[in-house]
Coordinates of C-alpha atoms and ligand atoms in Angstrom, one line a residue:
X1 CA 96.4 91.0 41.2
X2 CA 96.5 87.3 41.8
X3 CA 95.9 86.3 45.4
X4 CA 94.8 89.8 46.2
X5 CA 91.9 88.8 48.4
X6 CA 94.2 86.8 50.7
X7 CA 96.7 89.6 50.8
X8 CA 94.0 92.2 51.7
X9 CA 92.6 89.9 54.4
X10 CA 96.1 89.6 55.9
X11 CA 96.7 93.4 55.8
X12 CA 93.3 94.0 57.3
X13 CA 94.0 91.7 60.2
X14 CA 97.3 93.4 61.0
X15 CA 95.8 96.9 60.5
X16 CA 93.2 96.0 63.1
X17 CA 95.9 95.9 65.8
X18 CA 96.3 99.7 65.6
X19 CA 93.7 101.5 67.7
X20 CA 91.5 103.6 65.4
X21 CA 89.2 105.7 67.6
X22 CA 88.0 108.0 64.7
X23 CA 87.6 105.4 62.0
X24 CA 84.0 104.3 61.9
X25 CA 84.6 102.0 59.0
X26 CA 88.1 100.9 57.9
X27 CA 89.3 98.4 55.4
X28 CA 86.5 96.2 53.9
X29 CA 84.0 98.7 52.5
X30 CA 84.0 100.9 49.4
X31 CA 85.1 103.9 51.4
X32 CA 86.5 104.4 54.9
X33 CA 84.3 106.5 57.2
X34 CA 86.1 108.9 59.6
X35 CA 84.4 110.6 62.5
X36 CA 84.9 114.3 62.6
X37 CA 83.9 116.8 65.4
X38 CA 82.7 120.3 65.2
X39 CA 85.3 123.0 65.4
X40 CA 88.1 121.2 63.7
X41 CA 89.6 121.3 60.2
X42 CA 91.0 118.3 58.3
X43 CA 94.6 118.3 57.2
X44 CA 95.4 116.0 54.3
X45 CA 98.7 115.2 52.6
X46 CA 99.9 112.7 50.1
X47 CA 103.5 111.5 49.5
X48 CA 105.0 109.1 47.0
X49 CA 107.8 106.8 48.0
X50 CA 109.4 105.4 44.8
X51 CA 112.0 102.7 44.5
X52 CA 115.3 104.1 43.2
X53 CA 114.2 107.6 44.1
X54 CA 113.4 107.6 47.8
X55 CA 114.9 104.2 48.7
X56 CA 116.9 101.3 47.3
X57 CA 116.0 97.7 47.9
X58 CA 119.7 96.9 48.4
X59 CA 120.1 99.6 51.2
X60 CA 116.8 99.8 52.9
X61 CA 115.1 97.0 54.8
X62 CA 111.4 96.6 54.0
X63 CA 110.6 97.7 57.6
X64 CA 112.6 100.9 57.0
X65 CA 110.9 101.6 53.7
X66 CA 107.4 101.2 55.3
X67 CA 108.4 103.4 58.3
X68 CA 109.9 106.1 56.0
X69 CA 106.9 106.1 53.7
X70 CA 104.6 106.9 56.6
X71 CA 107.0 109.2 58.4
X72 CA 107.1 111.6 55.4
X73 CA 103.3 112.1 55.6
X74 CA 103.2 112.3 59.4
X75 CA 105.9 114.9 59.3
X76 CA 103.7 117.0 57.0
X77 CA 100.9 116.8 59.6
X78 CA 103.3 117.7 62.3
X79 CA 104.4 120.8 60.3
X80 CA 100.8 122.0 60.4
X81 CA 100.2 121.2 64.1
X82 CA 97.8 118.5 63.1
X83 CA 97.2 115.1 64.8
X84 CA 96.8 112.0 62.7
X85 CA 93.4 110.3 62.3
X86 CA 93.9 107.8 59.5
X87 CA 96.4 106.5 56.9
X88 CA 95.7 105.4 53.4
X89 CA 98.2 103.4 51.4
X90 CA 98.3 102.6 47.7
X91 CA 101.0 100.1 47.2
X92 CA 102.3 98.7 43.9
X93 CA 105.0 96.1 43.9
X94 CA 106.5 93.2 42.0
X95 CA 104.7 89.9 42.5
X96 CA 107.8 88.2 44.0
X97 CA 107.8 90.6 47.0
X98 CA 104.4 89.4 48.1
X99 CA 105.5 85.7 48.3
X100 CA 106.3 84.4 51.8
X101 CA 109.1 81.8 51.7
X102 CA 108.5 78.8 53.9
X103 CA 108.0 80.4 57.4
X104 CA 109.7 83.6 56.5
X105 CA 107.5 86.7 56.2
X106 CA 107.4 88.2 52.7
X107 CA 108.9 91.6 51.8
X108 CA 105.4 93.0 51.8
X109 CA 104.7 91.6 55.3
X110 CA 107.8 93.3 56.6
X111 CA 107.0 96.6 54.8
X112 CA 103.6 96.6 56.6
X113 CA 105.3 95.7 59.9
X114 CA 107.5 98.8 59.6
X115 CA 104.7 101.0 58.6
X116 CA 102.2 99.7 61.2
X117 CA 104.5 99.9 64.1
X118 CA 105.0 103.6 63.5
X119 CA 101.2 104.0 62.8
X120 CA 100.6 102.5 66.2
X121 CA 103.1 104.7 68.0
X122 CA 101.7 107.9 66.4
X123 CA 98.0 107.0 66.3
X124 CA 97.7 106.8 62.5
X125 CA 95.7 103.7 61.8
X126 CA 95.6 102.3 58.3
X127 CA 92.0 102.8 57.1
X128 CA 92.2 101.8 53.4
X129 CA 94.2 101.8 50.2
X130 CA 94.9 99.8 47.1
X131 CA 97.2 97.1 46.0
X132 CA 98.6 96.5 42.5
X133 CA 101.4 94.7 40.7
X134 CA 104.2 96.7 39.2
X135 CA 107.8 96.3 38.2
X136 CA 109.0 98.9 40.7
X137 CA 107.9 99.4 44.3
X138 CA 105.7 102.5 44.6
X139 CA 104.0 103.5 47.9
X140 CA 101.6 106.4 47.8
X141 CA 100.7 107.3 51.3
X142 CA 97.8 109.7 52.2
X143 CA 97.3 110.9 55.7
X144 CA 94.2 112.5 57.2
X145 CA 94.7 114.6 60.3
X146 CA 92.8 117.2 62.3
X147 CA 93.6 120.5 63.8
X148 CA 91.3 122.9 65.8
X149 CA 89.8 125.4 63.4
X150 CA 92.0 128.4 62.7
X151 CA 94.9 126.9 64.7
X152 CA 96.9 125.2 61.9
X153 CA 100.6 126.3 61.6
X154 CA 101.1 127.8 58.2
X155 CA 104.1 128.6 56.1
X156 CA 102.8 132.1 55.5
X157 CA 102.8 133.6 59.0
X158 CA 106.4 134.6 59.4
X159 CA 107.1 138.4 60.0
X160 CA 110.3 140.4 60.0
X161 CA 111.5 140.5 63.6
X162 CA 110.5 136.9 64.3
X163 CA 113.1 134.5 65.5
X164 CA 113.9 131.3 63.6
X165 CA 114.0 127.8 65.3
X166 CA 114.5 124.2 64.5
X167 CA 113.8 121.0 66.5
X168 CA 116.4 118.3 67.0
X169 CA 119.6 118.1 64.9
X170 CA 120.1 118.4 61.2
X171 CA 122.2 116.5 58.6
X172 CA 121.7 112.9 59.6
X173 CA 119.4 112.1 56.7
X174 CA 122.1 113.0 54.2
X175 CA 125.0 111.8 56.2
X176 CA 123.3 108.4 56.5
X177 CA 122.8 108.3 52.7
X178 CA 126.4 109.2 52.1
X179 CA 127.5 106.4 54.4
X180 CA 125.3 104.0 52.4
X181 CA 126.9 105.2 49.2
X182 CA 130.3 104.7 50.6
X183 CA 131.1 108.4 50.3
X184 CA 131.6 109.2 53.9
X185 CA 133.6 107.6 56.8
X186 CA 132.7 108.6 60.3
X187 CA 133.2 107.1 63.8
X188 CA 131.2 103.9 64.6
X189 CA 129.0 105.9 67.0
X190 CA 128.2 108.6 64.5
X191 CA 127.5 106.0 61.8
X192 CA 125.1 104.2 64.0
X193 CA 123.3 107.4 64.9
X194 CA 123.1 108.7 61.3
X195 CA 121.9 105.4 59.9
X196 CA 119.3 105.0 62.6
X197 CA 118.0 108.5 61.9
X198 CA 118.1 107.8 58.2
X199 CA 116.3 104.5 58.3
X200 CA 113.8 105.5 61.1
X201 CA 113.2 109.2 61.1
X202 CA 111.0 110.4 63.9
X203 CA 108.1 112.7 62.9
X204 CA 107.5 115.5 65.4
X205 CA 103.8 115.2 65.8
X206 CA 103.7 116.1 69.6
X207 CA 106.1 119.0 69.0
X208 CA 103.9 120.4 66.2
X209 CA 100.8 120.2 68.5
X210 CA 102.8 122.0 71.2
X211 CA 103.7 124.8 68.8
X212 CA 100.1 125.8 68.2
X213 CA 99.8 129.3 69.5
X214 CA 103.6 129.7 69.8
X215 CA 104.9 129.5 66.2
X216 CA 104.0 132.2 63.7
X217 CA 104.9 129.9 60.8
X218 CA 106.2 126.3 60.5
X219 CA 107.1 123.6 58.0
X220 CA 108.9 120.3 58.2
X221 CA 112.4 119.8 56.8
X222 CA 112.1 117.2 54.1
X223 CA 114.2 118.7 51.4
X224 CA 116.9 120.4 53.4
X225 CA 117.0 123.7 55.4
X226 CA 118.4 125.9 52.5
X227 CA 115.5 124.9 50.2
X228 CA 112.7 124.6 52.8
X229 CA 113.5 127.9 54.4
X230 CA 113.4 129.6 51.0
X231 CA 109.9 128.2 50.6
X232 CA 108.8 129.4 54.0
X233 CA 110.2 132.9 53.2
X234 CA 108.5 132.9 49.8
X235 CA 105.1 132.0 51.4
X236 CA 105.5 134.7 54.1
X237 CA 107.0 137.4 51.8
X238 CA 110.0 137.8 54.0
X239 CA 113.8 137.0 54.1
X240 CA 115.8 135.2 56.7
X241 CA 119.3 134.9 58.2
X242 CA 120.7 131.7 59.5
X243 CA 123.7 131.7 62.0
X244 CA 126.0 129.0 60.9
X245 CA 127.5 128.5 64.4
X246 CA 124.1 127.9 66.0
X247 CA 122.9 125.2 63.7
X248 CA 122.4 122.0 65.7
X249 CA 124.1 119.3 63.7
X250 CA 123.8 115.5 64.0
X251 CA 126.9 113.8 65.2
X252 CA 129.8 114.4 62.8
X253 CA 127.5 115.9 60.1
X254 CA 129.2 118.8 58.2
X255 CA 127.7 122.3 58.0
X256 CA 126.8 121.6 54.4
X257 CA 125.0 118.4 55.3
X258 CA 123.0 120.3 58.0
X259 CA 122.2 123.1 55.6
X260 CA 121.3 121.2 52.4
X261 CA 120.6 117.6 53.5
X262 CA 117.0 116.3 53.2
X263 CA 115.1 113.6 55.0
X264 CA 115.7 115.0 58.5
X265 CA 111.9 115.6 59.2
X266 CA 112.6 118.1 61.9
X267 CA 110.4 121.2 62.3
X268 CA 111.5 124.6 61.1
X269 CA 109.4 127.4 62.7
X270 CA 109.3 131.1 63.5
X271 CA 108.0 132.9 66.5
X272 CA 107.7 136.5 67.5
X273 CA 110.7 137.7 69.4
X274 CA 108.6 138.3 72.5
X275 CA 107.1 134.8 72.5
X276 CA 108.6 132.5 75.1
X277 CA 109.7 129.4 73.2
X278 CA 110.6 126.4 75.4
X279 CA 114.2 125.0 75.1
X280 CA 112.7 121.5 74.8
X281 CA 109.4 120.3 73.4
X282 CA 108.3 116.9 74.7
X283 CA 111.9 115.8 75.1
X284 CA 113.2 117.2 71.8
X285 CA 115.7 120.1 71.8
X286 CA 114.6 123.4 70.2
X287 CA 117.4 125.7 68.9
X288 CA 117.2 129.3 67.8
X289 CA 119.1 129.4 64.5
X290 CA 118.5 132.9 63.2
X291 CA 115.9 135.6 62.4
X292 CA 113.3 136.7 59.9
X293 CA 114.1 140.0 58.2
X294 CA 112.5 142.3 55.6
X295 CA 112.7 141.1 52.1
X296 CA 114.7 143.6 49.9
X297 CA 115.0 143.6 46.1
X298 CA 118.3 142.4 44.9
X299 CA 119.2 140.8 48.2
X300 CA 119.2 137.0 48.8
X301 CA 116.1 135.6 50.4
X302 CA 118.1 133.4 52.7
X303 CA 121.5 134.5 54.0
X304 CA 124.1 132.5 56.0
X305 CA 125.9 134.5 58.7
X306 CA 129.3 133.0 59.6
X307 CA 131.2 135.1 62.0
X308 CA 131.3 138.5 60.4
X309 CA 130.6 137.2 56.9
X310 CA 127.2 137.2 55.4
X311 CA 126.6 135.3 52.2
X312 CA 123.6 134.2 50.2
X313 CA 122.6 130.7 51.1
X314 CA 121.8 129.0 47.8
X315 CA 119.0 126.5 47.9
X316 CA 120.7 123.2 47.2
X317 CA 118.0 120.8 47.6
X318 CA 117.5 117.2 48.0
X319 CA 118.4 115.3 44.9
X320 CA 117.1 112.0 46.2
X321 CA 119.1 109.0 45.1
X322 CA 119.3 109.7 41.4
Ligands
MG401 MG1 106.4 119.2 54.3

C-alpha cells in the first residue's frame, strides 16, 4: 500500500496514547509481546466489521464504525468475564479514505479516533495489526483478554431451575437501524437514545467481571435475544422461558425489537435461584426475565410467556443490513 509507512507511523503515535500495562512490545516489531501472569487464562476473540453488512458509510460516521468494530469484540470478552489486554486490527479500505483533505482528518484518522477512545476507556490498547487497500472497508478486530483460571463465564453452565437475567435494556440496536432506514418514527427523545445506543454501544466489561462466581452461564447479546438464548440453551442442554412483560426495553422499542433485535451488546446470563443477584451492576440495571427449564423432546427450546399464553419463541436473528 502506497504511503503505508507514514500511515503506520501515525497510527503508532496515536495508539501510544492508550496505556498498555501488559504490552511489552506493541506496534513496530514482527509480533506484539504481551505479559501474562500465572493463574490466568487468555480469552481471544475475532470479529469482522464489513461495509454494507455491519455498517454503511452513508449512515455511520467513521468514529462510530471504529467504536462499533471494537465494541463487538469487547462485548465477547465481557460475556466471558474477561478483562481486555490488547487489541489487534487488520483494516482494509479504499485509498481515498486514507487521504487527509487540507487540515481535515482523513476517514481513516476518524475511524482510529473512534476506536482508540473506546480502547482507552476500556483498557484495550492497540498492539498490532495490518493495513491494506481494498474496494470495501473491512475491519477485522482481534481481542486478547485474561480471566483467572477456571473462572470464565461459559455458555454451557445453565441448569434447569436457574433464573435468567439481562443487563440494561434491549431493542435499541434494531430500533436505531430502523430509524436510519426510515422505517420507524418515534419521539425525538427515543430517537436520540436509540441512535446513540446504535452508534456507540457500551460493552459490559465491568459487569462481566462482577458476574464471575455469580452467573452459572453467560453470553453477550449480539444477534438478538431469541437467537442468542437458543444458543446458550443448546450449549447447556436446557430450555428456557422468557416473560414478555419483564423484558427491559429501550425507549419506545417494541417487544419484537427487544426479542429479535441484534447489536445491543448487553449480557444475558443465568444464575442459580438461591444466588443473590444484585439489582444493579456498576451502574447498569439487571433484570430477571425468565427461567431455565428442563429440555423436553418435541417442545420448543425457548418459550415466550405472555400472560397465560406460552408460545414457542422462534429464533429470528440479526439479518444485518442486507
Ligand atoms: Mg458473543
